[in-house]
mmCIF file of C-alpha atoms in Angstrom:
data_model
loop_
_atom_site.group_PDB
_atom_site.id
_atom_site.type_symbol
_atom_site.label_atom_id
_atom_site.label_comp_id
_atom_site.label_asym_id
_atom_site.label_seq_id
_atom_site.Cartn_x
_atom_site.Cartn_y
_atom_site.Cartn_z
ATOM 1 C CA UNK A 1 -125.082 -5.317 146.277
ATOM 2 C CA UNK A 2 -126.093 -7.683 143.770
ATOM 3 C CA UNK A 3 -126.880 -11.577 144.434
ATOM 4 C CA UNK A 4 -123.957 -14.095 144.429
ATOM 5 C CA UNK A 5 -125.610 -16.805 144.983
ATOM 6 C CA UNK A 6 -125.681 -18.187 141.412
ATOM 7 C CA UNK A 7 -121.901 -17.083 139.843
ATOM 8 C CA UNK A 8 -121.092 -17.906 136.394
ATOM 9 C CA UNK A 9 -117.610 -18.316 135.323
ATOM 10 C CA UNK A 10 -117.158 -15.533 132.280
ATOM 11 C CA UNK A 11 -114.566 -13.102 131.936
ATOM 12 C CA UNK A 12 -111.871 -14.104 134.209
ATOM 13 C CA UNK A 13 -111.831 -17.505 133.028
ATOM 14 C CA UNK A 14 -111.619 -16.555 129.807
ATOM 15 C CA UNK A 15 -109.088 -13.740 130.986
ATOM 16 C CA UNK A 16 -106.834 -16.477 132.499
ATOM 17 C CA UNK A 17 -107.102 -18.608 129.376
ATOM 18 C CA UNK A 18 -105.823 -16.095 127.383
ATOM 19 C CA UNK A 19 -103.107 -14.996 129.726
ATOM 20 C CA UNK A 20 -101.192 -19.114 128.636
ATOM 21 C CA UNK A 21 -102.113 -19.100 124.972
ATOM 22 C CA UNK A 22 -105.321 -21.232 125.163
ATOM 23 C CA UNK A 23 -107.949 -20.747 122.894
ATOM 24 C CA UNK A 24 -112.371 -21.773 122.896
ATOM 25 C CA UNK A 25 -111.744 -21.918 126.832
ATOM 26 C CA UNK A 26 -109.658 -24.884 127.236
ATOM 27 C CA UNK A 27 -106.377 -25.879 129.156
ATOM 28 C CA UNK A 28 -103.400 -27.393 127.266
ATOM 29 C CA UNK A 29 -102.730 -30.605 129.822
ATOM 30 C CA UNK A 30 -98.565 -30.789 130.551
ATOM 31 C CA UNK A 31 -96.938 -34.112 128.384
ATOM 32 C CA UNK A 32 -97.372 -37.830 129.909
ATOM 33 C CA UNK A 33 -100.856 -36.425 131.662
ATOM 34 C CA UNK A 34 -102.608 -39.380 132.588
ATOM 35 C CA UNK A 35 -105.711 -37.739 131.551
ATOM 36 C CA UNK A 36 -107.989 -39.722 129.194
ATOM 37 C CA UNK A 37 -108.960 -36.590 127.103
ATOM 38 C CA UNK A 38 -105.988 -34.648 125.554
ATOM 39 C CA UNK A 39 -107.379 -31.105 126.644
ATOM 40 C CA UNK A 40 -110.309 -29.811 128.884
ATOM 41 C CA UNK A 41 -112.676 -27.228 129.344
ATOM 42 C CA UNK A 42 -111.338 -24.398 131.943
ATOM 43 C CA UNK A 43 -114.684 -24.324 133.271
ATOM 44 C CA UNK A 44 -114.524 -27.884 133.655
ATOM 45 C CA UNK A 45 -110.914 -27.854 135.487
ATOM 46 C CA UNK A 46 -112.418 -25.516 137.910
ATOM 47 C CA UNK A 47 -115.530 -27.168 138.632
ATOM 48 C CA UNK A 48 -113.483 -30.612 139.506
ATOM 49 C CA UNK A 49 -111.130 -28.535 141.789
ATOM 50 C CA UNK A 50 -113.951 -26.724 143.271
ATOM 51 C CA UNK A 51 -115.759 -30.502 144.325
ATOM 52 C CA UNK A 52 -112.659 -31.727 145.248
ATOM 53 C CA UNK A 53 -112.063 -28.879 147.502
ATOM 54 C CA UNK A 54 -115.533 -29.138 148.171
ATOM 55 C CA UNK A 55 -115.226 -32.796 149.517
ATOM 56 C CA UNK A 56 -112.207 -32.337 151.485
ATOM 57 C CA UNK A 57 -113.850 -29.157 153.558
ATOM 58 C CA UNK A 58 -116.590 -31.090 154.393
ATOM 59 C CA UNK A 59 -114.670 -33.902 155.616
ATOM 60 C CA UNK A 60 -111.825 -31.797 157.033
ATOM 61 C CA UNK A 61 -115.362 -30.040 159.172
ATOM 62 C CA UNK A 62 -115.997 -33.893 160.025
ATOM 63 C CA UNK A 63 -112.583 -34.205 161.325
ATOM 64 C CA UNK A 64 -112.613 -31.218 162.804
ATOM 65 C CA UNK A 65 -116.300 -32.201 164.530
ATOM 66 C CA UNK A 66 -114.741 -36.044 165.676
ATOM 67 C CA UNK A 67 -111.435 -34.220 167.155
ATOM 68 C CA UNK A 68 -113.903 -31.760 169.674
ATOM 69 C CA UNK A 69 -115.917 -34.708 170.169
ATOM 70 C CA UNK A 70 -112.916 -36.995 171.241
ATOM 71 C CA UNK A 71 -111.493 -34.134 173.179
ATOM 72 C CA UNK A 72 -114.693 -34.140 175.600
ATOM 73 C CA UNK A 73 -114.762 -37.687 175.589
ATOM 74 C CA UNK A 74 -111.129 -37.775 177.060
ATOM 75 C CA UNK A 75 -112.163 -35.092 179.858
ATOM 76 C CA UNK A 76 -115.246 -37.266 181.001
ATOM 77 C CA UNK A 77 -112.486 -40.729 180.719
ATOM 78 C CA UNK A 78 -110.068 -38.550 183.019
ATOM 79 C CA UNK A 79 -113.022 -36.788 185.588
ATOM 80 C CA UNK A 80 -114.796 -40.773 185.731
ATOM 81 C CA UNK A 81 -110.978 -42.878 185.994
ATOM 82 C CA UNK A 82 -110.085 -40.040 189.003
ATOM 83 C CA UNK A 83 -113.956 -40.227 190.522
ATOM 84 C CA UNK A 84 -113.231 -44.128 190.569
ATOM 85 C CA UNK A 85 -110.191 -44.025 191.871
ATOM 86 C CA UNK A 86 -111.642 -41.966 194.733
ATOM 87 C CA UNK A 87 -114.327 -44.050 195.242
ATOM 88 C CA UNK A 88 -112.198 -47.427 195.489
ATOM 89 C CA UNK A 89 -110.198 -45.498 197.875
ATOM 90 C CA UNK A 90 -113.131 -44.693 199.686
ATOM 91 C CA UNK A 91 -114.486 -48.086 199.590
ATOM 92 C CA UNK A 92 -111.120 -49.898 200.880
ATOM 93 C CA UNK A 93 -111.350 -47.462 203.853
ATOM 94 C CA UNK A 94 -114.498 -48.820 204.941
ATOM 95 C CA UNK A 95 -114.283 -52.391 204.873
ATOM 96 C CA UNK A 96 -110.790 -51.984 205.999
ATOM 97 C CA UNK A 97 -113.046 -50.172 209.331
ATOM 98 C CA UNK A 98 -115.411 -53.020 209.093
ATOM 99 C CA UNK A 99 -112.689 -55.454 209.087
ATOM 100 C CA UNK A 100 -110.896 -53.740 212.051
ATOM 101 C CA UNK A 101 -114.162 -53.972 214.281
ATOM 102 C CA UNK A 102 -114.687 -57.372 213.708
ATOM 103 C CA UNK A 103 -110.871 -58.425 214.840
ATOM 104 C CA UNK A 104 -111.553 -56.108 217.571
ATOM 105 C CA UNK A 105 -114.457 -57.959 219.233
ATOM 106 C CA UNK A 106 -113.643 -61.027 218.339
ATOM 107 C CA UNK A 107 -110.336 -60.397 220.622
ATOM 108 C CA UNK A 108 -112.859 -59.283 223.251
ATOM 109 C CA UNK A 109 -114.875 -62.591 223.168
ATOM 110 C CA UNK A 110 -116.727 -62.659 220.071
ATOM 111 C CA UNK A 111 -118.570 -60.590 216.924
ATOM 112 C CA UNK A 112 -121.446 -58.954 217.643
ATOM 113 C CA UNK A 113 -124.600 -61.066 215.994
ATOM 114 C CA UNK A 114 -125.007 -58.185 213.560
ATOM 115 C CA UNK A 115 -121.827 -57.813 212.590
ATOM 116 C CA UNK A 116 -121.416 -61.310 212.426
ATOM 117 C CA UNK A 117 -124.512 -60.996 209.747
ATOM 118 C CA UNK A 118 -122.907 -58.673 207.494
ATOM 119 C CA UNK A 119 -119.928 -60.591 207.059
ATOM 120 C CA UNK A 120 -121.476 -63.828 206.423
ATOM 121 C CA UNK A 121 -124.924 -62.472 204.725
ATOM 122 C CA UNK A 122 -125.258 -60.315 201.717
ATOM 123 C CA UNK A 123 -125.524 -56.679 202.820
ATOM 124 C CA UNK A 124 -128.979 -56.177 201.224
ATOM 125 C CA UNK A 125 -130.412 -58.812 203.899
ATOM 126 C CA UNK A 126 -128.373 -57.432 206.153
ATOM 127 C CA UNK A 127 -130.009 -54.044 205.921
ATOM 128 C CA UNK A 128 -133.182 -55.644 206.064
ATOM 129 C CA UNK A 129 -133.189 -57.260 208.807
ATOM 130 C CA UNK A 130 -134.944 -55.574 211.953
ATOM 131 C CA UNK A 131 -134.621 -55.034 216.026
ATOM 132 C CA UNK A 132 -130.986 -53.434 215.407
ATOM 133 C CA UNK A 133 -131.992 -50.990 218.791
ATOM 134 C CA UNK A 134 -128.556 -50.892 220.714
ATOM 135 C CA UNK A 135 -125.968 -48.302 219.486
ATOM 136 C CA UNK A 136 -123.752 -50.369 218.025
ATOM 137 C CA UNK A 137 -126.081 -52.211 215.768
ATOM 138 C CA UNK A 138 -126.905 -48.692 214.217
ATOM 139 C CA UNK A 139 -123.283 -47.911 213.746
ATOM 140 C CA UNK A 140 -122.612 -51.014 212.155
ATOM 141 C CA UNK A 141 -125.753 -50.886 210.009
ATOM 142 C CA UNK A 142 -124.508 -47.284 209.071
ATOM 143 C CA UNK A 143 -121.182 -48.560 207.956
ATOM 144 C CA UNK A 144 -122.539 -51.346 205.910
ATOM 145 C CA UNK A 145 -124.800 -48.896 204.458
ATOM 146 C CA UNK A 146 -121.615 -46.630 203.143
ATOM 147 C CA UNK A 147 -120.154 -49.912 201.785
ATOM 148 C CA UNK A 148 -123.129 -51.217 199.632
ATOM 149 C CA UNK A 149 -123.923 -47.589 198.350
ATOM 150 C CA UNK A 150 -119.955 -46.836 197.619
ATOM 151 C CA UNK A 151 -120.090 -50.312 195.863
ATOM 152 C CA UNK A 152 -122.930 -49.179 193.479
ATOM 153 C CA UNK A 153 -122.003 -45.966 192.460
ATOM 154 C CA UNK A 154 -118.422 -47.646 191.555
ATOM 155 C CA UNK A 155 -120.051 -50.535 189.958
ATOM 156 C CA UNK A 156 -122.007 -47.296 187.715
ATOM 157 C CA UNK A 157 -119.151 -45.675 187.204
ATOM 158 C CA UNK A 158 -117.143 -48.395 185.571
ATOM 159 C CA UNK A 159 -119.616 -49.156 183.373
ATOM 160 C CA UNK A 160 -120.335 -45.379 182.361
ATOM 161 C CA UNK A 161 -116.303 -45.187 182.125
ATOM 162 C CA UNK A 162 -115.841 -48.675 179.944
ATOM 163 C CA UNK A 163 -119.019 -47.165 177.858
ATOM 164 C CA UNK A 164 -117.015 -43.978 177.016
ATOM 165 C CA UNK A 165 -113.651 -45.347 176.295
ATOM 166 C CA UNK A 166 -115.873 -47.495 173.330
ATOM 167 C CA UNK A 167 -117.079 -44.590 172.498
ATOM 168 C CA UNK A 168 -113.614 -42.335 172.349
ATOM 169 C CA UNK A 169 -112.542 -45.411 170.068
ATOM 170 C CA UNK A 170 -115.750 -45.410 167.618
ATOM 171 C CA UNK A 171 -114.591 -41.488 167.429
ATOM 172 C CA UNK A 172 -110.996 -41.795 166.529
ATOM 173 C CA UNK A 173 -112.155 -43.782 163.771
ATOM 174 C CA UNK A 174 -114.463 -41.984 162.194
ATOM 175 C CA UNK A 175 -111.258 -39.243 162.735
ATOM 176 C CA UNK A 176 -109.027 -41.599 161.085
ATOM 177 C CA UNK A 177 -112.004 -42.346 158.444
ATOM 178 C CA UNK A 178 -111.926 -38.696 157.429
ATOM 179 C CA UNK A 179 -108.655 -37.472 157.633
ATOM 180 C CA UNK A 180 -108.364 -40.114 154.818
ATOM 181 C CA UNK A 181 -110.571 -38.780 152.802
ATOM 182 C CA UNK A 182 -109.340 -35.503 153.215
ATOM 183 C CA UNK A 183 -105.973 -36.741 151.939
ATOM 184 C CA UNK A 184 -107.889 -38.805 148.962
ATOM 185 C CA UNK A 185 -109.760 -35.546 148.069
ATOM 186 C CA UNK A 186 -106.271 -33.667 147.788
ATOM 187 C CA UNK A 187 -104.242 -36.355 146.283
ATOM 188 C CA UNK A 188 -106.767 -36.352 143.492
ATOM 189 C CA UNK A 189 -106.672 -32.433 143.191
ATOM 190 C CA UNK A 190 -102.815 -32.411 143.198
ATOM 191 C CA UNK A 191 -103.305 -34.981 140.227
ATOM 192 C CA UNK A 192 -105.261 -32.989 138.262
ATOM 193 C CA UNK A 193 -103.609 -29.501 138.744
ATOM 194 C CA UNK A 194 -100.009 -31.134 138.264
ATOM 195 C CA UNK A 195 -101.911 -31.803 134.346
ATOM 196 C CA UNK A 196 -101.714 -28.019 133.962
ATOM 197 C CA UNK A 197 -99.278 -25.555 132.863
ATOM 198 C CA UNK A 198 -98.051 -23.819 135.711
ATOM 199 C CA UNK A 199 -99.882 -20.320 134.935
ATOM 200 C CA UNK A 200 -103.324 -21.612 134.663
ATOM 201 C CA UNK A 201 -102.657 -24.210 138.096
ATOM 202 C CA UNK A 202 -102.447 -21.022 139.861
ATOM 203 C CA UNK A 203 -104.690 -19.791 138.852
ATOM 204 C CA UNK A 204 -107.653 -22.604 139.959
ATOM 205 C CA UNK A 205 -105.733 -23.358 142.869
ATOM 206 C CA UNK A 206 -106.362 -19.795 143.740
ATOM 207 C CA UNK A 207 -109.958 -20.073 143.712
ATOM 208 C CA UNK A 208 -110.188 -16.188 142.414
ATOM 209 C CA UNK A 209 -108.491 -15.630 146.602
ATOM 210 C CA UNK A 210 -105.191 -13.700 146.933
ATOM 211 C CA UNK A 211 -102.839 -12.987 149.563
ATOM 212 C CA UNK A 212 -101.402 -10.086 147.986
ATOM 213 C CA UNK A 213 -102.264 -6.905 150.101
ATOM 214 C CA UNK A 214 -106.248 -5.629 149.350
ATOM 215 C CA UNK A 215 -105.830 -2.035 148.689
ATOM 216 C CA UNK A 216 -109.181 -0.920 148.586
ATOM 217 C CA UNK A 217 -111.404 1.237 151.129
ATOM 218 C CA UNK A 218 -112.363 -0.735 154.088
ATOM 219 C CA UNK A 219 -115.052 0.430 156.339
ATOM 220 C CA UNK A 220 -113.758 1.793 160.424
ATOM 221 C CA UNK A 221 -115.004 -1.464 162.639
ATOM 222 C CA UNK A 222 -115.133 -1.272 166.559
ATOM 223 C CA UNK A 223 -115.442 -3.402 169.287
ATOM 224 C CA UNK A 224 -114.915 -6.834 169.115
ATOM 225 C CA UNK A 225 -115.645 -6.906 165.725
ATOM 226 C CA UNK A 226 -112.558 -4.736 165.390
ATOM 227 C CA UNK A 227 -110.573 -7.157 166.873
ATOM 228 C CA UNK A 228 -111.815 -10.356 164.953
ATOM 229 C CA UNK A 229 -111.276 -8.725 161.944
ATOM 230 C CA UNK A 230 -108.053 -7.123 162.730
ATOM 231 C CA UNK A 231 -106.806 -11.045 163.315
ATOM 232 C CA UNK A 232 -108.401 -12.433 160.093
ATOM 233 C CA UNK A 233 -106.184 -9.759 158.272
ATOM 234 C CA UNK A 234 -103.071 -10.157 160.071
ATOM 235 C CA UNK A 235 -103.316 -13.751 159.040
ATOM 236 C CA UNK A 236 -103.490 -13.666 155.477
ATOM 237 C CA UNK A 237 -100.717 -15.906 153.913
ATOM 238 C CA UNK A 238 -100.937 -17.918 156.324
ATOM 239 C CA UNK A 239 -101.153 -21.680 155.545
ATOM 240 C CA UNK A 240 -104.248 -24.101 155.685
ATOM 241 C CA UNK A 241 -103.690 -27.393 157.744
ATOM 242 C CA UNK A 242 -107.105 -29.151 158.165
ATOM 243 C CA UNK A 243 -108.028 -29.455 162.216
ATOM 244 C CA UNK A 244 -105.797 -26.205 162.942
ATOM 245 C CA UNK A 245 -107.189 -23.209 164.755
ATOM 246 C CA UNK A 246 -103.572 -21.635 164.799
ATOM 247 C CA UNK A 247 -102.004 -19.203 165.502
ATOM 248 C CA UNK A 248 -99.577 -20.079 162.638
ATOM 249 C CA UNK A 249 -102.156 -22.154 160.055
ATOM 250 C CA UNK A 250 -106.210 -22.832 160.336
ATOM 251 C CA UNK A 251 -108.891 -24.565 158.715
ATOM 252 C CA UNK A 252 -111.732 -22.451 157.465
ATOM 253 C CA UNK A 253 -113.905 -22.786 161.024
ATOM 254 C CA UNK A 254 -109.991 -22.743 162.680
ATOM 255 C CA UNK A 255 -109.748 -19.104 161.218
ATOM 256 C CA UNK A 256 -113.014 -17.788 162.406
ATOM 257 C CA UNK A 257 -112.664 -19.461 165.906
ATOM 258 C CA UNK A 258 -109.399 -18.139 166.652
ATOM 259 C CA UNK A 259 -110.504 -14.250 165.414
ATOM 260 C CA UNK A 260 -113.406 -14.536 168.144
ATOM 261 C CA UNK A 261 -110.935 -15.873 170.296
ATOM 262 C CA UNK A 262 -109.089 -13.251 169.796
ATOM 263 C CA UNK A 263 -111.900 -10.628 170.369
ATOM 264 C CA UNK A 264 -112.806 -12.312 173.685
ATOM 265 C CA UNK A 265 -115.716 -14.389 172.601
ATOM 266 C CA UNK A 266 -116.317 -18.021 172.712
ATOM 267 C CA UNK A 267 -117.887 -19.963 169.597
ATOM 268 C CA UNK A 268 -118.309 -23.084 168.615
ATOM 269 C CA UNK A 269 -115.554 -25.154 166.999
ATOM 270 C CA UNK A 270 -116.797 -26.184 163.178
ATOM 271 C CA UNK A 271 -118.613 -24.069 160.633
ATOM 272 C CA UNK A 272 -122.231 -26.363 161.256
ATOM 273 C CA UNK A 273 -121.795 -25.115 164.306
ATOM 274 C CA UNK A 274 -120.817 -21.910 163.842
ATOM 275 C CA UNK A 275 -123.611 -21.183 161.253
ATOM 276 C CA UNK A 276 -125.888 -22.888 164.080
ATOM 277 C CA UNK A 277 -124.893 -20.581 166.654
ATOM 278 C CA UNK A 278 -124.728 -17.386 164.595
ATOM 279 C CA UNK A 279 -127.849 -15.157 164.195
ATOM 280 C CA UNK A 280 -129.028 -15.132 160.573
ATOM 281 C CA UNK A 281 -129.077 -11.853 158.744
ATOM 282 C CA UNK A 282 -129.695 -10.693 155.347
ATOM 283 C CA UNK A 283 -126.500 -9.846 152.994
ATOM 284 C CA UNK A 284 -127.920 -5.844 152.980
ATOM 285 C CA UNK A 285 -127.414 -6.421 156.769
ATOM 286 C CA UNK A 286 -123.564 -7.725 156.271
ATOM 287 C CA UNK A 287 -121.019 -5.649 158.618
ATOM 288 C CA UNK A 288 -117.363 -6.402 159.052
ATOM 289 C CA UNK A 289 -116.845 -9.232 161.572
ATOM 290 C CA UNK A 290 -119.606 -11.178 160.045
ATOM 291 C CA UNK A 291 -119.624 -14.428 158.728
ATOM 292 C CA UNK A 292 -120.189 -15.372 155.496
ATOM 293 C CA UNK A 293 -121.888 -19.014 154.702
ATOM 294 C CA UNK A 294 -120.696 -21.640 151.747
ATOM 295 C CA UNK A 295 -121.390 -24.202 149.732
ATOM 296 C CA UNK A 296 -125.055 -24.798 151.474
ATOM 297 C CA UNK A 297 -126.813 -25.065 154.768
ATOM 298 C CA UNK A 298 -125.083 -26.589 157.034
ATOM 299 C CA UNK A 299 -122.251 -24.682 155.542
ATOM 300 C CA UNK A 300 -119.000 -26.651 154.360
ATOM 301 C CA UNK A 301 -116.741 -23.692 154.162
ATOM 302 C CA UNK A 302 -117.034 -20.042 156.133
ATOM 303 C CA UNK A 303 -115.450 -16.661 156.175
ATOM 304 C CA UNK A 304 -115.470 -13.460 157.754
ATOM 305 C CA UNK A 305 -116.724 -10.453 155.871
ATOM 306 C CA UNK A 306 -114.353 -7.303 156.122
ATOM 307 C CA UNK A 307 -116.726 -4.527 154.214
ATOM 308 C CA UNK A 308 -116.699 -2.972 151.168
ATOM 309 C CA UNK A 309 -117.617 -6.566 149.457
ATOM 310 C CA UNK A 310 -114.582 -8.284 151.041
ATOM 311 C CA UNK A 311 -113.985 -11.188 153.180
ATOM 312 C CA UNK A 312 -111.019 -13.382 154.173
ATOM 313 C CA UNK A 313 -111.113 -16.703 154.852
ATOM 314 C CA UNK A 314 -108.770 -19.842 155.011
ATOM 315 C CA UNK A 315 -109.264 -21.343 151.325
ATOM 316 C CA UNK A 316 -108.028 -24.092 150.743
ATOM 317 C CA UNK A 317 -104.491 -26.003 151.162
ATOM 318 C CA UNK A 318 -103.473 -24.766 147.678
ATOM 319 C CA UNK A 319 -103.203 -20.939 148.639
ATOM 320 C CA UNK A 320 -103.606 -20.794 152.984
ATOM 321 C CA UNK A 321 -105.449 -17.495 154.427
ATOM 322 C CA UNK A 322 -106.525 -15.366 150.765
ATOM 323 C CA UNK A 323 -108.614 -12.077 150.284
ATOM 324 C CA UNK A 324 -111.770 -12.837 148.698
ATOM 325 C CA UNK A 325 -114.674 -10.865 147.585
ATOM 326 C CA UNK A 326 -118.454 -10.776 146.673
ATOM 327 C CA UNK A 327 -118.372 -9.115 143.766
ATOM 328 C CA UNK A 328 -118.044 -11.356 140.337
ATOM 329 C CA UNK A 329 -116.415 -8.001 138.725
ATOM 330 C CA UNK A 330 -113.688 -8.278 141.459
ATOM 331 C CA UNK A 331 -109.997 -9.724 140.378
ATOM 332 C CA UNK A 332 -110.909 -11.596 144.292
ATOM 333 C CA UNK A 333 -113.811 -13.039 143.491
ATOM 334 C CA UNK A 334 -114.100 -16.695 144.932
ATOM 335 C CA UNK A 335 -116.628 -18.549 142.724
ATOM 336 C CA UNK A 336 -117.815 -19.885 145.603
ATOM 337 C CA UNK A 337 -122.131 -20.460 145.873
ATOM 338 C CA UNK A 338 -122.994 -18.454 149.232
ATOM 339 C CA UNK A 339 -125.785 -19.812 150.999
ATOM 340 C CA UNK A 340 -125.787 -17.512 154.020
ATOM 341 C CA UNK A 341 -124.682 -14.732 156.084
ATOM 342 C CA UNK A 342 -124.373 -14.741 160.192
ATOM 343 C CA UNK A 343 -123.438 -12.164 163.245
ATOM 344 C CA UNK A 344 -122.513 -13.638 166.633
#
């Protein structure tokens, strides 16, 4: 199979140029465009899309990144609130017990001298202090003992507990942060492609992906691998919704974690981590239920490779869950760069 790594746009650009009238490879802009230049290049029109796409995948992967991040955040809030709730429990118990002795022998004539100590004295110089022999002295010493240590590991877990809730908040804003970008990316995409006659915005917001049924000869798959890619196929038309892992719309990492899912195999969340966690391999290696790598390393965009040349992946808002393919000679080729290829 030939390198992809380096596609030029040639014949089907100039094959959907000719397919609305256009001529020298440009795009006649729709009336009250808002576009300085009265036409522009085809090439050109793609390439903005493609950044613009670009830009919102990487953010939407940020998003994607600050939503798991948040997520275990919350579970450590929840397991340190409950753990401190336990603890104060725990705590009110035993100086309620304290408490109770002291009313007890001070009915009976008096508080003992020790107890009498750790009411009136700080517990650490209570705990200090020596020639506790008789029984009771011990016991007491033991309780107060409980009491300072329940006191410190409270005292730690508030703090750790008031130290993640900043943190949960410094996460939902860098959430917030990139879900509008996301939406800055697309409103500017929308702009551009609403410039265009209605053939030729279809065409970019296609991205060379389809979700029209692939006819050609797939390879047989097995295993898991059979599973994942059964999933990734039986999803195509689906719609893209950044943060979504479905089972009705995905993201681009959202696709590929679901299919594992699917398969009975746990990966990480976003492609970075994905491409992190996957074993590299050579494209000659490529087998269907691989992944395939875009837009550099750490990748900003992923798919999963189906054989014979094909993937499928979750494009871009514009088209949802599209067949795509390897091959520049393809009618599904993405004009996307590859920069990698990875089997989990």
């Amino acid at each position: 199979m030939a390198s992809h790594r380096a596609p030029k746009v040639t014949g089907r650009a100039t094959a959907a140029a000719a397919v609305v009238g256009v001529t020298a490879g440009t795009v006649a802009l729709m009336p009250g465009t808002s576009q300085a230049s009265p036409t522009q290049s085809l090439s050109q029109v793609k390439a903005e899309v493609a950044t613009l796409n670009q830009q919102a995948e990487v953010a939407g992967q940020q998003y994607d990144a600050a939503q798991e991040q948040y997520a275990k955040l919350q579970q450590k809030v929840d397991g340190l609130q409950a753990q401190i709730t336990r603890e104060q429990s725990a705590l009110d118990t035993l100086e309620t017990t304290m408490g109770l002795q002291a009313a007890a022998q001070y009915r009976n004539g008096g508080i003992s001298p020790t107890l009498q100590l750790a009411l009136n004295a700080s517990p650490e110089k209570y705990l200090s202090q020596a020639g506790m022999q008789d029984q009771q002295a011990q016991q007491e010493a033991m309780l107060l003992k409980s009491i300072v240590q329940e006191k410190a590991q409270l005292a730690q877990d508030k703090k750790a507990a008031t130290a993640a809730l900043a943190e949960e908040q410094q996460v939902r804003s860098q959430a917030a942060a990139h879900k509008a970008q996301i939406a800055a990316s697309l409103t500017k995409e929308q702009a551009l492609l609403a410039t265009l006659s209605a053939p030729v915005r279809a065409t970019i917001a296609a991205g060379g992906g389809s979700t029209s049924g692939y006819n050609g000869p797939l390879p047989a798959v097995s295993g898991r691998a059979a599973a994942a890619v059964a999933y990734v196929k039986s999803k195509v038309g689906d719609p893209y919704v950044y943060g979504d892992t479905g089972p009705g719309a995905f993201d681009c990492s959202g696709l590929i974690y679901a299919a594992y899912a699917s398969a009975g195999m746990s990966i990480p969340r976003t492609s970075e981590e994905q491409a992190a966690a996957a074993t590299s391999i050579p494209e000659s290696a490529l087998q269907p239920g691989d992944v395939i790598y875009f837009y550099g390393y750490p990748p900003s965009h992923i798919a999963m490779y189906v054989g014979n040349g094909m993937f499928i992946d979750a494009r871009n808002s514009n088209v949802g869950v599209v067949w795509g393919s390897l091959d520049p000679s393809s009618k599904y080729y993405s004009y996307m760069p590859v920069s990698g290829y990875g089997r989990f």
